[in-house]
CSV table of C-alpha atoms in Angstrom, one decimal:
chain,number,residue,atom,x,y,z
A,1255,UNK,CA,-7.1,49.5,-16.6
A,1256,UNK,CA,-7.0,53.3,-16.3
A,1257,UNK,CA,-9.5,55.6,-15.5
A,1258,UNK,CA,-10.1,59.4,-16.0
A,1259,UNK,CA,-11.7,61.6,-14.0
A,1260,UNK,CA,-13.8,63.7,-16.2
A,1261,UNK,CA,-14.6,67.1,-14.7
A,1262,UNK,CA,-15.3,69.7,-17.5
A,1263,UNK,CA,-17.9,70.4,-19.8
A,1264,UNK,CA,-15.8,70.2,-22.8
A,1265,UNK,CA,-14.5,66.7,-22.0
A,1266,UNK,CA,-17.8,64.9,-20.8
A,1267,UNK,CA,-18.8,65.9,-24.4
A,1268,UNK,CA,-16.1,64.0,-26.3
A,1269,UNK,CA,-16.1,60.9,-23.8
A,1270,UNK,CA,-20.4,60.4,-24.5
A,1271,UNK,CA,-19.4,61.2,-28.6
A,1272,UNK,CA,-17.3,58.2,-28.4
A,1273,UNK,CA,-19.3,56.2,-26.4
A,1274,UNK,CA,-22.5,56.8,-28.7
A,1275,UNK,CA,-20.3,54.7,-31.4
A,1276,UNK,CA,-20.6,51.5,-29.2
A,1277,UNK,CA,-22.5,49.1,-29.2
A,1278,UNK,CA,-22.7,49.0,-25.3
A,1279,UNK,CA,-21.5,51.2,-22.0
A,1280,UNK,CA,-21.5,49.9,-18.7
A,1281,UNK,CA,-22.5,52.4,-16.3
A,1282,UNK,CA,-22.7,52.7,-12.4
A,1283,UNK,CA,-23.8,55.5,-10.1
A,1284,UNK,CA,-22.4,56.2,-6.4
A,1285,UNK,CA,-24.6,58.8,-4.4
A,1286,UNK,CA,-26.0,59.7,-1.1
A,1287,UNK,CA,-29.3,59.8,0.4
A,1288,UNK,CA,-29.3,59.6,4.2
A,1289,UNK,CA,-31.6,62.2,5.1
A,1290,UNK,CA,-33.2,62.9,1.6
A,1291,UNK,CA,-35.8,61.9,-0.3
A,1292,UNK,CA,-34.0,61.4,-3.1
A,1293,UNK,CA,-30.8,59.8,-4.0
A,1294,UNK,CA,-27.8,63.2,-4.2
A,1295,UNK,CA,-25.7,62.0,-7.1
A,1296,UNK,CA,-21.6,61.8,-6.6
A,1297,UNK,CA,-19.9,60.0,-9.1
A,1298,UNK,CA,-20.8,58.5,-13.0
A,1299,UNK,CA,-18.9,55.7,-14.1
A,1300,UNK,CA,-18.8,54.9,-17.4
A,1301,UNK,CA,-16.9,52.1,-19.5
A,1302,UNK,CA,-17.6,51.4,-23.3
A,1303,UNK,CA,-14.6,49.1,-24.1
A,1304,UNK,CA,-12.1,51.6,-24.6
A,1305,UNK,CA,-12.1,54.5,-22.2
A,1306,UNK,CA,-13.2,54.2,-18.2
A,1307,UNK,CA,-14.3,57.6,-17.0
A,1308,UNK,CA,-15.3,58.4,-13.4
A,1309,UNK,CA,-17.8,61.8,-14.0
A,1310,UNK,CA,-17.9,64.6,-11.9
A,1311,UNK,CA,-21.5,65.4,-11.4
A,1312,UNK,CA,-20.1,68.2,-9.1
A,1313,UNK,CA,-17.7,69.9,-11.2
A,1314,UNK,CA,-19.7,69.7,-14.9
A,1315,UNK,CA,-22.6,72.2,-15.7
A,1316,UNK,CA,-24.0,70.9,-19.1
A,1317,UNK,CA,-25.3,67.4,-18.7
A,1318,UNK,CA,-27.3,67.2,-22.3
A,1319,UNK,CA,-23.8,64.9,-24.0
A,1320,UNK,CA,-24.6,62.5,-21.1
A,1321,UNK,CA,-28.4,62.8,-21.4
A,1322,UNK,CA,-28.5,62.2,-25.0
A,1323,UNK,CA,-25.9,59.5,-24.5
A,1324,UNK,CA,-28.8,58.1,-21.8
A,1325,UNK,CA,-31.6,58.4,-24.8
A,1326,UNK,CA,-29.6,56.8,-27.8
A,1327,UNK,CA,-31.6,54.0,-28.4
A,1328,UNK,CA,-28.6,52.1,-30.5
A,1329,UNK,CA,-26.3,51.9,-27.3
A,1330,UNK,CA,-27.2,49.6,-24.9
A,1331,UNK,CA,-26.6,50.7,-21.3
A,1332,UNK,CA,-25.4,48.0,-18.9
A,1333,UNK,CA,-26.3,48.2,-15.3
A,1334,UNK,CA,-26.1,45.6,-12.1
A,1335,UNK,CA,-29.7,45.9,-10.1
A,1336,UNK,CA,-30.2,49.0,-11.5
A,1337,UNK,CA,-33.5,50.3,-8.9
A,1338,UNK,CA,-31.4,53.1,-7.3
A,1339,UNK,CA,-29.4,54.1,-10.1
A,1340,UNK,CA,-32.9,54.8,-11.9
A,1341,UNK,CA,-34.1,56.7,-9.3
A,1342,UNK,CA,-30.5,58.4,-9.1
A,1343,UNK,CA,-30.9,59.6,-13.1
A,1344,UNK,CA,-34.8,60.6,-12.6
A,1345,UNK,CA,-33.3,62.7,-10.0
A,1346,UNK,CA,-30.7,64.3,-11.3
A,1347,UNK,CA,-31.1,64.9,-15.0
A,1348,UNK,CA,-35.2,63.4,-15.7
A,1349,UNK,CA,-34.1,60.5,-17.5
A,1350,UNK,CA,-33.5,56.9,-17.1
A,1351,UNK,CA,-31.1,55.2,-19.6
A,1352,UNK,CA,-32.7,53.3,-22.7
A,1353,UNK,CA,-32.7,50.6,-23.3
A,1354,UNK,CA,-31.3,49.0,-20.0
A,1355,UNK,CA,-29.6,45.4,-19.7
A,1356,UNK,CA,-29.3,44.4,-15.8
A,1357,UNK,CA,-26.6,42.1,-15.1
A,1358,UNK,CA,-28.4,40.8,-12.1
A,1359,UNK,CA,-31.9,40.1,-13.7
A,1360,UNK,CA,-30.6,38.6,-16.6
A,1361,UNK,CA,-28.3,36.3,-14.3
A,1362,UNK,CA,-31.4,35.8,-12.4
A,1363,UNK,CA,-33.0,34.4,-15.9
A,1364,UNK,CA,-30.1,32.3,-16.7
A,1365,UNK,CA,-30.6,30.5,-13.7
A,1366,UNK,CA,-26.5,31.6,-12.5
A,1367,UNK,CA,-27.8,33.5,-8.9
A,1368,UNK,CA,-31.2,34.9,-8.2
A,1369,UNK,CA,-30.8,39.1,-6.9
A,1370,UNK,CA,-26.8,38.4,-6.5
A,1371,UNK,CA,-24.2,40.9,-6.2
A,1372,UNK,CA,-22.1,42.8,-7.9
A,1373,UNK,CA,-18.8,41.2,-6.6
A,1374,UNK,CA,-20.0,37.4,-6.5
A,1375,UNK,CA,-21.3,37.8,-10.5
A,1376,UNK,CA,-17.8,39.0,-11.2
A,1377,UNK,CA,-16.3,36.5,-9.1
A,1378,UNK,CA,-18.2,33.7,-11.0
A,1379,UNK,CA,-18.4,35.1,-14.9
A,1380,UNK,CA,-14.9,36.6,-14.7
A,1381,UNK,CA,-13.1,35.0,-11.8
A,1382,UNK,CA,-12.1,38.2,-10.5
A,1383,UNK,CA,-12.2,38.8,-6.3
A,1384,UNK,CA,-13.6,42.7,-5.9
A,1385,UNK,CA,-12.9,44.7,-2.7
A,1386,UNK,CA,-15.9,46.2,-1.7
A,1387,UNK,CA,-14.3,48.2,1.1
A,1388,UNK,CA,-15.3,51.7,0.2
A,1389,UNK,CA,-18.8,51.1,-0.5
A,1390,UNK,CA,-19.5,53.1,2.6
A,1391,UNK,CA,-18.0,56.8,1.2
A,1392,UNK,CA,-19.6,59.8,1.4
A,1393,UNK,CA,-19.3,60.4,-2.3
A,1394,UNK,CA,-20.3,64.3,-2.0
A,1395,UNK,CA,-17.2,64.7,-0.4
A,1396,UNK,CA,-14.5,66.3,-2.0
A,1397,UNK,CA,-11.3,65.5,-3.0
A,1398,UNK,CA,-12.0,61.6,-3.3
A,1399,UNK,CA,-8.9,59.3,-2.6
A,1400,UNK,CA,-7.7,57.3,-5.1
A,1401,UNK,CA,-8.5,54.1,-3.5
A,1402,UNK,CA,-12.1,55.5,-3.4
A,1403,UNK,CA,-11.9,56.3,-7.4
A,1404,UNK,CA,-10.6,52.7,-7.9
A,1405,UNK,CA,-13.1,51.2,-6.2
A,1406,UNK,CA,-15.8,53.2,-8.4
A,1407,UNK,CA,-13.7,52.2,-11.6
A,1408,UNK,CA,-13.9,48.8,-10.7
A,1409,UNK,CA,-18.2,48.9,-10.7
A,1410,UNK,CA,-17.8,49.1,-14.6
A,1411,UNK,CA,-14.5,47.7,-15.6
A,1412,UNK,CA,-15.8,43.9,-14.8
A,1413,UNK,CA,-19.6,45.2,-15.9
A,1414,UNK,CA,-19.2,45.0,-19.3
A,1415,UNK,CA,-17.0,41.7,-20.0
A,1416,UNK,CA,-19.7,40.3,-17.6
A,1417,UNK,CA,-22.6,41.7,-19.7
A,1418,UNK,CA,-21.0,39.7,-22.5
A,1419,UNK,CA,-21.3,36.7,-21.8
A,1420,UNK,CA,-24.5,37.0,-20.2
A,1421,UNK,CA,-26.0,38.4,-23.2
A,1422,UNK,CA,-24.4,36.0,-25.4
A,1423,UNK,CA,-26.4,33.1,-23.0
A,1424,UNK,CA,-29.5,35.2,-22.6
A,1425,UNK,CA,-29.5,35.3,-26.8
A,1426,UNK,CA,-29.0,31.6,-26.8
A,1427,UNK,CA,-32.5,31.1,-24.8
A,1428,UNK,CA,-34.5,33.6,-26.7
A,1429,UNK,CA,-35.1,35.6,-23.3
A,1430,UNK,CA,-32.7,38.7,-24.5
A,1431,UNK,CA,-36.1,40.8,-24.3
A,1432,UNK,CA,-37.3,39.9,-21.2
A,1433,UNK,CA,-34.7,41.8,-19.6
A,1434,UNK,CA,-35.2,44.9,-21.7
A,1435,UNK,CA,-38.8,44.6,-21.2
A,1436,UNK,CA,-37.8,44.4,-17.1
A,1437,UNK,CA,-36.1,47.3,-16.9
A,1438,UNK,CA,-38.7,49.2,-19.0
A,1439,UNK,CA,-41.2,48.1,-16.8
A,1440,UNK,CA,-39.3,48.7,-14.0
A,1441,UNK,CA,-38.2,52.3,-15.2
A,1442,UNK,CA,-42.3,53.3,-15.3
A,1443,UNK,CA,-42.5,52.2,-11.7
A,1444,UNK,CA,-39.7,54.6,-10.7
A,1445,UNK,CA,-41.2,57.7,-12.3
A,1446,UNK,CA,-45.1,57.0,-10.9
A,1447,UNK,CA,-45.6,59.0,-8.2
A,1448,UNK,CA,-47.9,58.6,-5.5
A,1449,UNK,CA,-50.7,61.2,-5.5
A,1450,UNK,CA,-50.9,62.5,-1.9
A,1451,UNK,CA,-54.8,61.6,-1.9
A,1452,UNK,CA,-53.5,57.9,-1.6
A,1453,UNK,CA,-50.1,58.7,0.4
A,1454,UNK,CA,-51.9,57.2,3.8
A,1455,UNK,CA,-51.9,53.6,1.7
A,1456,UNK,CA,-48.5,53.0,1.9
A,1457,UNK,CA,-48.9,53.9,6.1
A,1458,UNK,CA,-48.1,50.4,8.0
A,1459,UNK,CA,-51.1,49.6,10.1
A,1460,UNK,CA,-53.5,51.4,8.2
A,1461,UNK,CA,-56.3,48.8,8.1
A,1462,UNK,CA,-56.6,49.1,11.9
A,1463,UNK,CA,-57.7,52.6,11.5
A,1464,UNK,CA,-61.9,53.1,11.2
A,1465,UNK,CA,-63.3,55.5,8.5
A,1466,UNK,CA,-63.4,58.7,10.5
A,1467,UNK,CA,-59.3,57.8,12.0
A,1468,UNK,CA,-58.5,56.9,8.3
A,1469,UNK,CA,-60.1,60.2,7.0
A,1470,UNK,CA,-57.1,61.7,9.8
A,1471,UNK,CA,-54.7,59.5,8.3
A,1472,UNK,CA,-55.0,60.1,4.6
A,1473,UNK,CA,-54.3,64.4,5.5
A,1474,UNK,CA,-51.8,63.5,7.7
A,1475,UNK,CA,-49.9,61.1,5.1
A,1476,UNK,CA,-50.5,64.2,1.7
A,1477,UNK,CA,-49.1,67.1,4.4
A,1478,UNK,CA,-45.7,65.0,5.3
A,1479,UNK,CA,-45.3,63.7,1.5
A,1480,UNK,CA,-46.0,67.5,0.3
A,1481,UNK,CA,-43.3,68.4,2.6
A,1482,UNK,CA,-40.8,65.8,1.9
A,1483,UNK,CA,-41.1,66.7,-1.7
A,1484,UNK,CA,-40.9,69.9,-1.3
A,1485,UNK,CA,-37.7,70.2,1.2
A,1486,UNK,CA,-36.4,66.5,-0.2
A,1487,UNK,CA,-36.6,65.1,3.4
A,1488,UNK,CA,-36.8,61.5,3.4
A,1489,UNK,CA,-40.2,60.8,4.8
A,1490,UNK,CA,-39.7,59.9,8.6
A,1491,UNK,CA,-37.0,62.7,8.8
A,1492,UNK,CA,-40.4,64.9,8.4
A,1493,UNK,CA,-43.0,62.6,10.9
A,1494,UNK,CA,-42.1,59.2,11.7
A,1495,UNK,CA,-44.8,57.0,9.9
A,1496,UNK,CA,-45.6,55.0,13.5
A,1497,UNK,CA,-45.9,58.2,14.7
A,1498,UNK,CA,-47.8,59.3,12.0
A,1499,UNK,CA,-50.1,56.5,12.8
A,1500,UNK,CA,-50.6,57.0,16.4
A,1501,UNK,CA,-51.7,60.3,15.6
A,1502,UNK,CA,-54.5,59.1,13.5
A,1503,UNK,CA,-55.5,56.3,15.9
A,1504,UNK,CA,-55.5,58.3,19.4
A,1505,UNK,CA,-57.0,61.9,17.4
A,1506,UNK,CA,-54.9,64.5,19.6
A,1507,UNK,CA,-56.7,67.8,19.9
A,1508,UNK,CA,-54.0,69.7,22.0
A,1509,UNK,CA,-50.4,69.8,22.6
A,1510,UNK,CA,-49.9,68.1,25.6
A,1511,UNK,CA,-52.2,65.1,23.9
A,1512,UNK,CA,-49.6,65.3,20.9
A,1513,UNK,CA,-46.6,65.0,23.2
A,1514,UNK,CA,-47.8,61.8,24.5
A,1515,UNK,CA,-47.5,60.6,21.1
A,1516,UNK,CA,-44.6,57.5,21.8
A,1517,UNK,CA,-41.4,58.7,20.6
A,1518,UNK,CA,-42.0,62.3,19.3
A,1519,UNK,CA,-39.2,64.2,19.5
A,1520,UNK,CA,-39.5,67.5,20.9
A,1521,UNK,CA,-37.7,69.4,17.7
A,1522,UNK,CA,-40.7,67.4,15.8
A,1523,UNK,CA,-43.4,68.7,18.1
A,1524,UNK,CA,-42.1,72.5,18.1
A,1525,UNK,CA,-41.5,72.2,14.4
A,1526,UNK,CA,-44.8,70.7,13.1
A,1527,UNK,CA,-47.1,70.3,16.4
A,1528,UNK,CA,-49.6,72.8,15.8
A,1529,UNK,CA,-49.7,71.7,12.0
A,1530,UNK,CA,-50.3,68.1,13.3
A,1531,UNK,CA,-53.0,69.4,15.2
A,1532,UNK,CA,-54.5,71.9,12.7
A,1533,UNK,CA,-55.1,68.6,10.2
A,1534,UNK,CA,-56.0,66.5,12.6
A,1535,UNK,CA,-59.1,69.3,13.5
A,1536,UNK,CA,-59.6,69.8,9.9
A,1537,UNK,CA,-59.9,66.4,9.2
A,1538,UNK,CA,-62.2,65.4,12.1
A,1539,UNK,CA,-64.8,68.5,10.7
A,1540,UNK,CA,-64.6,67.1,7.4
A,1541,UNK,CA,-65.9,63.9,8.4
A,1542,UNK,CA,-68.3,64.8,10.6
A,1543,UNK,CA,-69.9,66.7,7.5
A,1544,UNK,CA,-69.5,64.4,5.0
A,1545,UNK,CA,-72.8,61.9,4.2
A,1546,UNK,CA,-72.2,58.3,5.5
A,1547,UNK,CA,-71.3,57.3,1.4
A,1548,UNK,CA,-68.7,59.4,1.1
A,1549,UNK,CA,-66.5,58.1,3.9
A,1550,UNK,CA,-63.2,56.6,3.2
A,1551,UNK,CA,-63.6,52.7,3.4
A,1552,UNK,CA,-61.6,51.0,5.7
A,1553,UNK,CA,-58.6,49.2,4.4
A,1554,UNK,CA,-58.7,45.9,2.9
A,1555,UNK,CA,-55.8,43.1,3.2
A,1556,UNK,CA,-55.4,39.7,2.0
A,1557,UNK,CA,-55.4,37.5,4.8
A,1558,UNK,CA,-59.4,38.9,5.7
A,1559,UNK,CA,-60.2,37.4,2.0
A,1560,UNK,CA,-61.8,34.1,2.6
A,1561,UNK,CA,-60.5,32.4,-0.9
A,1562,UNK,CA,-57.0,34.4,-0.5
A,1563,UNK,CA,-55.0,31.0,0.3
A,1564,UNK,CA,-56.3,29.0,-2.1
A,1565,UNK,CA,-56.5,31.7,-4.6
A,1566,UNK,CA,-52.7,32.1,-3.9
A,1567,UNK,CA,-51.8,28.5,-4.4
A,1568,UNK,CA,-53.6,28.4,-7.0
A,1569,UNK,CA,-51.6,31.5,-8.9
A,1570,UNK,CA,-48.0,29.5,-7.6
A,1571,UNK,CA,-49.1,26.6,-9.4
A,1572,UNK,CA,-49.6,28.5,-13.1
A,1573,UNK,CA,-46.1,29.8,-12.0
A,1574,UNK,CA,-44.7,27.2,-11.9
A,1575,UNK,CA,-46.1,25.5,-14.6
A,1576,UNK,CA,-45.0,28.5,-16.8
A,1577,UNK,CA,-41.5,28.0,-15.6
A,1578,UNK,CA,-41.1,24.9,-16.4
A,1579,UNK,CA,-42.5,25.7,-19.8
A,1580,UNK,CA,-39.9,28.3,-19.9
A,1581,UNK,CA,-37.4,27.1,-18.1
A,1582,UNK,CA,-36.6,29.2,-15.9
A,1583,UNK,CA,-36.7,29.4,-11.8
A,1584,UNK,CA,-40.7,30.1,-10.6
A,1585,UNK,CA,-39.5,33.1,-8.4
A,1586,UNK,CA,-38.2,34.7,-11.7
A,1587,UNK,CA,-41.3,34.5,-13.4
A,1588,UNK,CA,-43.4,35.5,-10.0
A,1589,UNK,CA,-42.4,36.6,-6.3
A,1590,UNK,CA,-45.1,36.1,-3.7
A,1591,UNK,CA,-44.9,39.7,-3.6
A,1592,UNK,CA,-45.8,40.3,-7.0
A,1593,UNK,CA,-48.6,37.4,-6.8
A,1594,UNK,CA,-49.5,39.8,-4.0
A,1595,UNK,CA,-49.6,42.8,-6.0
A,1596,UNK,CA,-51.7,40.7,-8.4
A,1597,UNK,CA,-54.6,40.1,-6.4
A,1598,UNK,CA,-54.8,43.1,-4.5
A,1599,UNK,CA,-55.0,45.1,-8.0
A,1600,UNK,CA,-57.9,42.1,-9.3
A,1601,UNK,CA,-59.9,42.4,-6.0
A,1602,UNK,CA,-59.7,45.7,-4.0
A,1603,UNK,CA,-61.1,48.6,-6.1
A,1604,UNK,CA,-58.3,51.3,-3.8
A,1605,UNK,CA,-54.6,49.9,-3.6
A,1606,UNK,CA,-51.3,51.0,-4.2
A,1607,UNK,CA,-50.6,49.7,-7.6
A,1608,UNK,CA,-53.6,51.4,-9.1
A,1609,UNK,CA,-53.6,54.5,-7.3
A,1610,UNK,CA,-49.8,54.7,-9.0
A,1611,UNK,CA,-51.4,54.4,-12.3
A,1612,UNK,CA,-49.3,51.1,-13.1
A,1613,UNK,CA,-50.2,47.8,-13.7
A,1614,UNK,CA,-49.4,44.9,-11.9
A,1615,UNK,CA,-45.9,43.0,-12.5
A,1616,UNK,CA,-47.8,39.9,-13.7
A,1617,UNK,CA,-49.6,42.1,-16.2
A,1618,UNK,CA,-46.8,44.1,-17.5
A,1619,UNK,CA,-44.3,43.6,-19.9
A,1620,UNK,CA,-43.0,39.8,-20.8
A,1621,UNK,CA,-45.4,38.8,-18.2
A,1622,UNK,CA,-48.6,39.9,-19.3
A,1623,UNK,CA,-48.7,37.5,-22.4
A,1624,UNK,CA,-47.3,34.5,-20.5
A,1625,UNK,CA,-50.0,35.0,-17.2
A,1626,UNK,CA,-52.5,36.7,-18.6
A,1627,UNK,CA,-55.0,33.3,-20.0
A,1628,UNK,CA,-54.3,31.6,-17.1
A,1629,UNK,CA,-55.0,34.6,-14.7
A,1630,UNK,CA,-58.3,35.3,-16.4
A,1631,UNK,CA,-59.5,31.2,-16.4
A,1632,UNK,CA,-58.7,31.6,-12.3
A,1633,UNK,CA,-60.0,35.4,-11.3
A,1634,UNK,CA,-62.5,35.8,-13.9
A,1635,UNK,CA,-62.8,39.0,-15.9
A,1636,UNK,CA,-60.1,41.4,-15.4
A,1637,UNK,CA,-61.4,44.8,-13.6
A,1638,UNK,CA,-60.8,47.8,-14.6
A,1639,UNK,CA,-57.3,49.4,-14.4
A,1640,UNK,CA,-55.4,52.7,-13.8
A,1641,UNK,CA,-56.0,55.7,-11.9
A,1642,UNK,CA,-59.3,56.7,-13.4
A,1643,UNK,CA,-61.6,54.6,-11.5
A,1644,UNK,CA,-59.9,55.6,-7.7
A,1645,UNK,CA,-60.3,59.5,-8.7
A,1646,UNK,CA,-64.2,58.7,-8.5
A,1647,UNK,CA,-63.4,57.1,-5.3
A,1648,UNK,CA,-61.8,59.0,-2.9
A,1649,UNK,CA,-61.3,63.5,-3.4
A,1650,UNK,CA,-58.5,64.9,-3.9
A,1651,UNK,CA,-56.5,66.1,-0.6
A,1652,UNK,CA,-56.0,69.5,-0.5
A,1653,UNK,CA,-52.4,70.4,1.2
C-alpha cells in the first residue's frame, strides 16, 4: 500500500478528521532516546483502513488534530507493546491515546505468543515475512530514505488487519476489556512519577546501606533525578547509579576520596564533584541531628521475610487456579514480578509501588476483582494504600 508523508499543519488536520470517522487506527511511533531521559519523537505512523501516513513531528507546529484524534474516545487506537510509545506521547504532546488495544497483550490473552513481536504476530495472523532491518535509524535525522519510510509504513499496515482478528477472538472469550483495562492501567503507571524523596528506592543495592549511609543515599538519588529532569539526561548519563552507591557506602568527604570512587570519570568528577561532596556533607549533618526515630529505616527485601516462600507459592497457586478458571496462561494473569510487587506493597509500609501512588498490578484493573478474595483469605486485611501514608514517613528532600 501507499504511504504519505504528512509534513504540514494543514494536512495532519484533514488526515486525523478522517481518521476520527473510523472505527479504529493503528498507530506506531519511531523515536530516539540514547542519552535522554525521555524518548525524542521522529516519526507517527498512522493507518485507519484507507489512508497510511508517516507524520512529521519535526516539520508540523500544531499537534491539537492529532491530540484530539489521541482523546476521541469512539476510535480505538491499535498499538503492538505499546510501553514506549506511551511514554513517547506523554512526552511529546501530555497525552496517551484512549482507549488503547495492544496487539501483543491481547495475543498474550488468546494464548497465540506471550510478549511476541511485532514481525512474528504478523507472520502468524497474516502470514506476511517483515524486514526489520532498519529498526536501528536515527529517526531525528533528516531526509529519511525511502527504505527507512517503508519500513515505518509497514509497523501499521499489517497492525490493523492483525488487530482484527484478534479482536474478533478476544470478543469471542469475553476478555475484549481486559486489554482496555491493561493499557489503562498501564497508561497511569507511565505518568506516576517518582517523588525524589523516594528516588534512592529504585538504587540497586540499597538495602546494604545502614540508616545514616541511606540518609546519603536518598540526597544523592533526588539531586541526580532533579537534574536528569531538568536537562533530560538519562539518569547514569548524570551519575552512574553504582557509582552513586559507592558514594553513599564509602561517605567521601574530599576530592581525592571521590576520585577513588570505581569508575568515575574525570568529566563527572569536574562536572558534579564538589556537588557530590556538598550532599554528601549535608546529608551526614542532617543525620547526626536528627533524633534516633526519625532515621530512615533500612531497606527491606523479600528474601529476609521468613514466610516470603511460602507466601509466594502460595499466591502462584490462586494464579493458577484463576487461570484455569479463566482460561488463560498463569503468567498472563500474574508474573512473579508482579506477585512481587504484590507483597512488597501488603508488607513493607515504604516501596516503590506506593511511593508512586499506584496500586499493585494484582490490585488494579481486571485484576483486582479476580485476586482480590483470594489475596485477602491469604495476607489478611489489606493495608493501607497510596502515597499518603509514606509522606508521614520519610520528609520531603529538598534539592
Amino acid at each position: 500500500m501507499d504511504y504519505e508523508l504528512v509534513n504540514s499543519d494543514i494536512r495532519l488536520r484533514e488526515v486525523c478528521e478522517q481518521a476520527e470517522c473510523c472505527p479504529a487506527v493503528a498507530l506506531d511511533t519511531e523515536f530516539v532516546r540514547t542519552r535522554t531521559l525521555m524518548p525524542q519523537l521522529g516519526l507517527i505512523q498512522l493507518y485507519d483502513g484507507k489512508q497510511l501516513v508517516l507524520i512529521d513531528p519535526l516539520e508540523i507546529q500544531d499537534f491539537s488534530p492529532f491530540v484530539h484524534l489521541m482523546q476521541n474516545q469512539r476510535v480505538v487506537k491499535v498499538l503492538h507493546s505499546c510501553s514506549e510509545d506511551l511514554e513517547t506521547f506523554l512526552a511529546a504532546f501530555d497525552v496517551v491515546p484512549i482507549p488503547l488495544f495492544d496487539t501483543q497483550f491481547a495475543a498474550g490473552v488468546l494464548e497465540i505468543g506471550t510478549t511476541m513481536g511485532y514481525a512474528k504476530l504478523v507472520e502468524e495472523l497474516c502470514g506476511v515475512m517483515l524486514d526489520k532491518g532498519e529498526s536501528r535509524t536515527d529517526w531525528l535525522a533528516r531526509p529519511l530514505s525511502q527504505k527507512q519510510l517503508a519500513y515505518a509504513a509497514n509497523d501499521v499496515l499489517y497492525l490493523l488487519p492483525a488487530f482484527l482478528q484478534l479482536d474478533e477472538q478476544i470478543t469471542q472469550h469475553g476478555k475484549r476489556q481486559w486489554v482496555f483495562d491493561e493499557m489503562a492501567s498501564l497508561a497511569e503507571k507511565k505518568r506516576a512519577n517518582m517523588p525524589l524523596e523516594y528516588a534512592y528506592l529504585q538504587v540497586k543495592n540499597n538495602w546494604r546501606l545502614s540508616s545514616k549511609q541511606l540518609n546519603v543515599l536518598q540526597h544523592l538519588a533526588a539531586w541526580r533525578l532533579s537534574v536528569a529532569r531538568e536537562k533530560d539526561l538519562a539518569l547514569n548519563f548524570v551519575f552512574k547509579e553504582s557509582q552513586l552507591f559507592e558514594v553513599a557506602l564509602y561517605l567521601p568527604a574530599s576530592k581525592a576520596a571521590l576520585s577513588r570512587i570505581h569508575g568515575l570519570p574525570p568529566q563527572v568528577l569536574r562536572r558534579y564533584g564538589q556537588t557530590v561532596l556538598k550532599i554528601v556533607e549535608s546529608a551526614l549533618e542532617e543525620f547526626a541531628q536528627m533524633p534516633q526515630g526519625a532515621h530512615l529505616p533500612r531497606v527491606k527485601r523479600l528474601v529476609d521475610v521468613s514466610q516470603y516462600k511460602k507466601t509466594l507459592a502460595a499466591v502462584k497457586d490462586i494464579a493458577a487456579s484463576l487461570a484455569t478458571q479463566q482460561g488463560v496462561s498463569a503468567e498472563v494473569l500474574a508474573s512473579k514480578k508482579q506477585m512481587n510487587q504484590l507483597l512488597k506493597w501488603w508488607w513493607f509500609d515504604i516501596e516503590e509501588t506506593r511511593a508512586l501512588g499506584i496500586m499493585p498490578d494484582l490490585l488494579s484493573g481486571w485484576r483486582r476483582e479476580l485476586f482480590m478474595p483470594a489475596l485477602i483469605d491469604l495476607l489478611g486485611p489489606m493495608p493501607e494504600s497510596g502515597i499518603q501514608g509514606l509522606s508521614q514517613t520519610i520528609k520531603q528532600v529538598n534539592v
